[in-house]
CSV table of C-alpha atoms and ligand atoms in Angstrom, one decimal:
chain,number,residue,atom,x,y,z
A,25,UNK,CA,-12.3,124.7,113.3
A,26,UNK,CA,-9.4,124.9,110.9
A,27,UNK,CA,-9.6,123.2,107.5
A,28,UNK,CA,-6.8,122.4,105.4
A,29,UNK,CA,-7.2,120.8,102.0
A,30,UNK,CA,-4.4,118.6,100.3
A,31,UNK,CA,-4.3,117.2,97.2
A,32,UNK,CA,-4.0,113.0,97.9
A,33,UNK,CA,-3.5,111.2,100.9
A,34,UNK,CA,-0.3,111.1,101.6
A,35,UNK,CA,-0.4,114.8,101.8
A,36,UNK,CA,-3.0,114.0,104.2
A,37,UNK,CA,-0.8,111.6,106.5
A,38,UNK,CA,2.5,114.5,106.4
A,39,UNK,CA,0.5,117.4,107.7
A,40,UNK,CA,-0.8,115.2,110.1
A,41,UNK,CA,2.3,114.1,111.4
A,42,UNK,CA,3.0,117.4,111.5
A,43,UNK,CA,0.8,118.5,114.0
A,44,UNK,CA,1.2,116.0,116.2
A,45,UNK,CA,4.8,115.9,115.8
A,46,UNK,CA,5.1,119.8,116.9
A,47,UNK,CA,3.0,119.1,120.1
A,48,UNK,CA,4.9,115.4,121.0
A,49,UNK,CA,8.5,117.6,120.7
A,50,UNK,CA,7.0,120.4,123.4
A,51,UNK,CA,5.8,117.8,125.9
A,52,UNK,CA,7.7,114.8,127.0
A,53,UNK,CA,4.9,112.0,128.2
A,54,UNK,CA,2.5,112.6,125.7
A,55,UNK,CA,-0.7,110.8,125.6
A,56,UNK,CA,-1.9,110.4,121.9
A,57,UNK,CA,-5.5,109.0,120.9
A,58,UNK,CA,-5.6,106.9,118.2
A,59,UNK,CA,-7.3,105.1,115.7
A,60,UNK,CA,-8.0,102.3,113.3
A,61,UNK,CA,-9.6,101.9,109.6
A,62,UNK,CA,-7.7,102.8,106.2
A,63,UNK,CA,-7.3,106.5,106.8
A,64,UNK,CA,-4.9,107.2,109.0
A,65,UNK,CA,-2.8,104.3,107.5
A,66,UNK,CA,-0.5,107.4,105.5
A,67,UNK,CA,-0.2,109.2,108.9
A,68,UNK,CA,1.1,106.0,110.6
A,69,UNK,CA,3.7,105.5,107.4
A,70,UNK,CA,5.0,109.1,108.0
A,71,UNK,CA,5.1,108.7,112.0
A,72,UNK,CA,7.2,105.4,111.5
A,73,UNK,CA,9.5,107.5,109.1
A,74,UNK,CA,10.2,110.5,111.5
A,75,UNK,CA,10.8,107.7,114.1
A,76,UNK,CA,12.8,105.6,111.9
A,77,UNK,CA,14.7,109.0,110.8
A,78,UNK,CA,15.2,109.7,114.7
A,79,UNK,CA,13.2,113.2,114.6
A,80,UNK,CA,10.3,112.0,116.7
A,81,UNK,CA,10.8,110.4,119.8
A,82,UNK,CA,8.2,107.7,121.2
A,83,UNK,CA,9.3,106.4,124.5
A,84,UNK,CA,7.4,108.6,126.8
A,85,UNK,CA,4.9,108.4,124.8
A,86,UNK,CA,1.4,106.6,125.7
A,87,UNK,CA,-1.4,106.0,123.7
A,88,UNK,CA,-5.3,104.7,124.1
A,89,UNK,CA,-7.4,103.9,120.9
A,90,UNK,CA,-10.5,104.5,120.1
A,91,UNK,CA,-12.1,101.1,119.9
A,92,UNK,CA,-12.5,97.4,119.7
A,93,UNK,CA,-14.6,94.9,118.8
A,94,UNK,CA,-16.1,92.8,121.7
A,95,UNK,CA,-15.0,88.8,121.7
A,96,UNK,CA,-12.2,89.6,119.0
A,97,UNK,CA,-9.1,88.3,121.0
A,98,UNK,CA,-5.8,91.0,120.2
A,99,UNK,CA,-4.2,87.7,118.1
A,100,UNK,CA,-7.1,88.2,115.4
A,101,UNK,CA,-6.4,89.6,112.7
A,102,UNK,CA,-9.2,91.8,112.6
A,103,UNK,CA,-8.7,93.1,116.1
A,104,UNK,CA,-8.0,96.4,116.9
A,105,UNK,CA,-5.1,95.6,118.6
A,106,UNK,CA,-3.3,93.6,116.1
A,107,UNK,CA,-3.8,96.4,113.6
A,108,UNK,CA,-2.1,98.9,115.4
A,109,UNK,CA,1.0,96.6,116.4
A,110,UNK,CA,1.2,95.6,112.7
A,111,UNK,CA,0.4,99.4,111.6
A,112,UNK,CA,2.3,101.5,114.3
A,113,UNK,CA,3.5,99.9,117.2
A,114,UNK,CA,5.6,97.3,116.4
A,115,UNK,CA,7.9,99.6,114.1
A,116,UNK,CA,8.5,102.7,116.6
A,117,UNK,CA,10.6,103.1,119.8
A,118,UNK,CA,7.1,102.7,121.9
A,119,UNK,CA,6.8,101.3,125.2
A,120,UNK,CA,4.0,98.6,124.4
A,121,UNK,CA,2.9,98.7,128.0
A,122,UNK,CA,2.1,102.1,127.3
A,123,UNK,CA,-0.5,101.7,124.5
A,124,UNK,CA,-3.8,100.7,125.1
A,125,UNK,CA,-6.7,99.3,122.9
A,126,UNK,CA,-10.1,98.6,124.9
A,127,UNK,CA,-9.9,94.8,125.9
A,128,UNK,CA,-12.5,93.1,123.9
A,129,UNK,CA,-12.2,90.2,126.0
A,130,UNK,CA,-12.6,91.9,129.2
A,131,UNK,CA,-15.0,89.6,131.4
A,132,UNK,CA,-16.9,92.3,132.9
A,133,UNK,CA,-17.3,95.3,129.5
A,134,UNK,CA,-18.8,97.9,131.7
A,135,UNK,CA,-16.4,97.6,134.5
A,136,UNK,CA,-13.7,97.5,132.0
A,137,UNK,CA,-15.1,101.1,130.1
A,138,UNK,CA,-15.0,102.6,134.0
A,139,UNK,CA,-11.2,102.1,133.7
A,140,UNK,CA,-10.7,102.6,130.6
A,141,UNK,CA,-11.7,106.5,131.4
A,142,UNK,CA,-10.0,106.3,134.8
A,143,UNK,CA,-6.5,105.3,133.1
A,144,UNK,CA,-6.7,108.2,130.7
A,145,UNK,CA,-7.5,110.9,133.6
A,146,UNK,CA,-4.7,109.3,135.2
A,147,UNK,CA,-2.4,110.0,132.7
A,148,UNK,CA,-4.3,113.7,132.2
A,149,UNK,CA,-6.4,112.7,129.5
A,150,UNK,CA,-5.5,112.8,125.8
A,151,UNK,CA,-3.4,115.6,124.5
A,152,UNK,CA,-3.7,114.8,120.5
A,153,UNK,CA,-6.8,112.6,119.3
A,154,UNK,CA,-6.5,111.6,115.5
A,155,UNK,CA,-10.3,110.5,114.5
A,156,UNK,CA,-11.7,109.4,110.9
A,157,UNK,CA,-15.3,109.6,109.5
A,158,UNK,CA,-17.9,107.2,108.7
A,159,UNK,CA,-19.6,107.7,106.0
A,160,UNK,CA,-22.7,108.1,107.8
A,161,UNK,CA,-21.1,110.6,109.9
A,162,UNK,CA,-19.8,108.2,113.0
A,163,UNK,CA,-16.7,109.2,114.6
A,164,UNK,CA,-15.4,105.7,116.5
A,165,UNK,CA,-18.5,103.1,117.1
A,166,UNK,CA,-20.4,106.3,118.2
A,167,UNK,CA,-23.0,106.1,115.3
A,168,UNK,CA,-25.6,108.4,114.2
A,169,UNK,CA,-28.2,108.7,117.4
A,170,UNK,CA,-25.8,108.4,120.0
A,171,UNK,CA,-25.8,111.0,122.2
A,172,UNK,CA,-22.9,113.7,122.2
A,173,UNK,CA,-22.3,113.0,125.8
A,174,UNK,CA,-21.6,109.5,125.5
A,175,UNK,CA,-18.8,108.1,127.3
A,176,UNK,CA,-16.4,104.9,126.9
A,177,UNK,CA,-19.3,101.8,126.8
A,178,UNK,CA,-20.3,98.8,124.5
A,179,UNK,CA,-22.1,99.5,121.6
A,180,UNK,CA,-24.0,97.3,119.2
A,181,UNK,CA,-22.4,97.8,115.5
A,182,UNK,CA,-25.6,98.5,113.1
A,183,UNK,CA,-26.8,96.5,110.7
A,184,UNK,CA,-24.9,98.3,108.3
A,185,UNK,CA,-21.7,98.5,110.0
A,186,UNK,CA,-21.8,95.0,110.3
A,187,UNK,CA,-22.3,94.3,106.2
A,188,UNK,CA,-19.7,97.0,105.5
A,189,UNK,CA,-17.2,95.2,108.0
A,190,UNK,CA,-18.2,91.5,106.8
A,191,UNK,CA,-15.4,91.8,103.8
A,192,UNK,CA,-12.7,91.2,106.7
A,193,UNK,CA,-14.5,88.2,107.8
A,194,UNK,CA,-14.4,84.8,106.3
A,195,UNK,CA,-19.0,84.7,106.5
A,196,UNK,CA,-21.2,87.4,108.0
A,197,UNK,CA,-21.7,85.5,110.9
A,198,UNK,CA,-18.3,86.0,112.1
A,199,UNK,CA,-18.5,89.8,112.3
A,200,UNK,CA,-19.0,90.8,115.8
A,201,UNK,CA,-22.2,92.2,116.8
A,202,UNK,CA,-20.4,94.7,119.6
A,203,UNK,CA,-17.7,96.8,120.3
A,204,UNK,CA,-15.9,98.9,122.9
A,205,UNK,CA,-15.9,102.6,121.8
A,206,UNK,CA,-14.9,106.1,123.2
A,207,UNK,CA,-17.8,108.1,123.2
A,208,UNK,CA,-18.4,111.6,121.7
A,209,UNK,CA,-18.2,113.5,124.9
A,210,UNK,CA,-15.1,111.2,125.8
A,211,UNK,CA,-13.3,112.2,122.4
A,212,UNK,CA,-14.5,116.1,122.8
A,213,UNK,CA,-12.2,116.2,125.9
A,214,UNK,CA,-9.2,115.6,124.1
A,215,UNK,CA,-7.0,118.7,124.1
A,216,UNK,CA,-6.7,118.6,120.5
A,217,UNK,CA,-8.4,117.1,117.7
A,218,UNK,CA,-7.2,116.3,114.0
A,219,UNK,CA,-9.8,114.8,111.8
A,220,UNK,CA,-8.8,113.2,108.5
A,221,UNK,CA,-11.0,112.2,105.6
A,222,UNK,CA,-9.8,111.3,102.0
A,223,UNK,CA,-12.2,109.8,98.8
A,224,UNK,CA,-15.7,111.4,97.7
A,225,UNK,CA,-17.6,108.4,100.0
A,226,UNK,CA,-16.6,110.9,102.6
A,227,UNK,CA,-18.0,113.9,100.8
A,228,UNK,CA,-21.1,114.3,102.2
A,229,UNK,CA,-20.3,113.2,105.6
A,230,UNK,CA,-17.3,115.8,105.5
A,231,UNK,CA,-20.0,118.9,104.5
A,232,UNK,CA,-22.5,118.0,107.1
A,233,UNK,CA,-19.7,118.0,109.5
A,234,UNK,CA,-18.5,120.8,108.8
A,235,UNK,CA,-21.5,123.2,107.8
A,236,UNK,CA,-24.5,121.4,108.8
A,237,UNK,CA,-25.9,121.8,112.7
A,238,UNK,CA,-24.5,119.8,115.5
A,239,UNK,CA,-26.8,117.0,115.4
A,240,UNK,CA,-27.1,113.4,116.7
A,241,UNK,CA,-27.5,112.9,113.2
A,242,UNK,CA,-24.1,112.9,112.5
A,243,UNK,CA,-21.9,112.5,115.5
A,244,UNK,CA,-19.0,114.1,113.6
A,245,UNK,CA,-21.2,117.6,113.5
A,246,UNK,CA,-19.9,117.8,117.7
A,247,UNK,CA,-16.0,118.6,116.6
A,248,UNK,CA,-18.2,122.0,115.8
A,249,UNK,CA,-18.3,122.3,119.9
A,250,UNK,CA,-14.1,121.8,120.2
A,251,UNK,CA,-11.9,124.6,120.5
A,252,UNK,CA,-9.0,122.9,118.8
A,253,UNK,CA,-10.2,121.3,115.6
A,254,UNK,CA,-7.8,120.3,112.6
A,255,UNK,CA,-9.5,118.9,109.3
A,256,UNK,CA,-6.9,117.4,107.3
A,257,UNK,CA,-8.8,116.0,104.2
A,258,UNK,CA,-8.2,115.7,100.2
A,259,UNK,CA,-9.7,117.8,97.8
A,260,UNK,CA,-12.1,114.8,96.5
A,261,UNK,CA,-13.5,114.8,100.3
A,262,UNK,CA,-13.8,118.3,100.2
A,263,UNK,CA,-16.4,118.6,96.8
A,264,UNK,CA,-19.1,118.9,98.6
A,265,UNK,CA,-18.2,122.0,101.1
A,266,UNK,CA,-20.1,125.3,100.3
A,267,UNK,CA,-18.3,127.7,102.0
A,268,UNK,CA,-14.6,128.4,101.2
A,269,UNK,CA,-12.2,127.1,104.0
A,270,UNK,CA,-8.9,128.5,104.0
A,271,UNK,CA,-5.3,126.9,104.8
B,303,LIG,P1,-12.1,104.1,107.1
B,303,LIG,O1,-13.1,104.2,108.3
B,303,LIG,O2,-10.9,104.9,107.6
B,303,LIG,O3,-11.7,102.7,106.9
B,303,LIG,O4,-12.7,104.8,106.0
B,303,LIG,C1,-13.3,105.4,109.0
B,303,LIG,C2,-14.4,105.2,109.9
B,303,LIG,O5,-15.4,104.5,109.6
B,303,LIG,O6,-14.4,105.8,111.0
């Protein structure tokens, strides 16, 4: 895996957009995985600039996302969906047909995570996946225990997950219970893989990553198992990493 350290997040979000904007200019209909939460919010703003400055075309592009909460239609505004129109979509030259967020309202779940997997082979799978960290470790909904050969299925959020994610809700209550998620061994087929991480809440999630074994323990620990790896994360994520990674 490569590791590059940057000094504050917006550093983070440019050499991100880097690297996928390098692989999106060599191939035309190129299939990006993406996802939601506060850290790749600067790599969005710098993707909307490049777009916006016409030096990084969208309209072949497709995308899939990572995840979604079940029973959260995409008008919510704590949907999936509606963060990424509001976030990405809706300010680059996309074809909105052409992204896809798991549909949370789907009558049948399992049926719909079949497809879900069947429309990204279709399109030959994902060529860039951009993933964040939990700070327990999760990559996605895929929390610590779940097996690194998961594929695309409903999960139930933990306890924890659901207290953390209550401060988008109006009560607890209204938190949702389950999500759609990519599983580890559905994200470890991804052609390439840039992680980011930025804040010292990430810390020790980012070291056991990193340098601890590949563990159900923490799911991120099976990037270790990828042969195209970027870490893109900010020094104060980086504190707690013993050995010395290199630009
Ligand atoms: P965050 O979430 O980007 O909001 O920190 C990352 C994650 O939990 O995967």
């Amino acid at each position: 895996m490569k590791v590059v350290i940057v000094r504050d997040k917006e550093e983070m979000g440019k050499r991100a957009a880097a690297l996928i904007a390098e692989q999106m200019r060599a191939k035309p209909h190129f299939v990006l995985g993406l996802a939601t939460g506060s850290t790749p919010l600067p790599l969005y703003q710098e993707l909307i600039r490049l777009n916006k400055a016409r030096k990084l075309d969208f309209s072949t592009t497709a995308t899939f996302n990572l995840d979604e909460y079940v029973g959260v239609p995409p008008t919510h505004n704590q949907s999936y969906r509606y963060f990424m129109n509001k976030n990405l979509f809706d300010r680059i030259n996309i074809c909105k047909a052409a992204t896809h967020v798991p549909d949370g309202m789907a009558k049948d779940p399992d049926a719909f995570c079949l497809a879900y997997e069947a429309m990204m082979d279709d399109v030959g799978g994902i060529d860039y996946q951009v993933l964040g960290i939990g700070s327990n470790g999760h990559i996605a909904f895929n929390e610590p225990g779940s097996s690194l050969a998961s594929r695309t299925r409903v999960v139930a959020l933990t306890k924890n997950t659901i207290k953390d994610n209550s401060r988008f809700f109006k009560r607890i209550q209204d938190v949702p219970t389950k999500a759609i998620s990519m599983g580890i061994g559905t994200v470890l087929e991804a052609e390439r893989i840039v992680m980011l991480a930025n804040g010292t809440n990430k810390a020790d999630a980012v070291a056991k990553a990193l340098e601890g074994p590949v563990s159900v323990s923490c799911p991120a620990s099976a990037l270790q198992m990828h042969p195209n790896v970027t870490w893109v994360i900010t020094r104060d994520a980086a504190t707690n990493l013993k050995l010395e990674w290199r630009r």
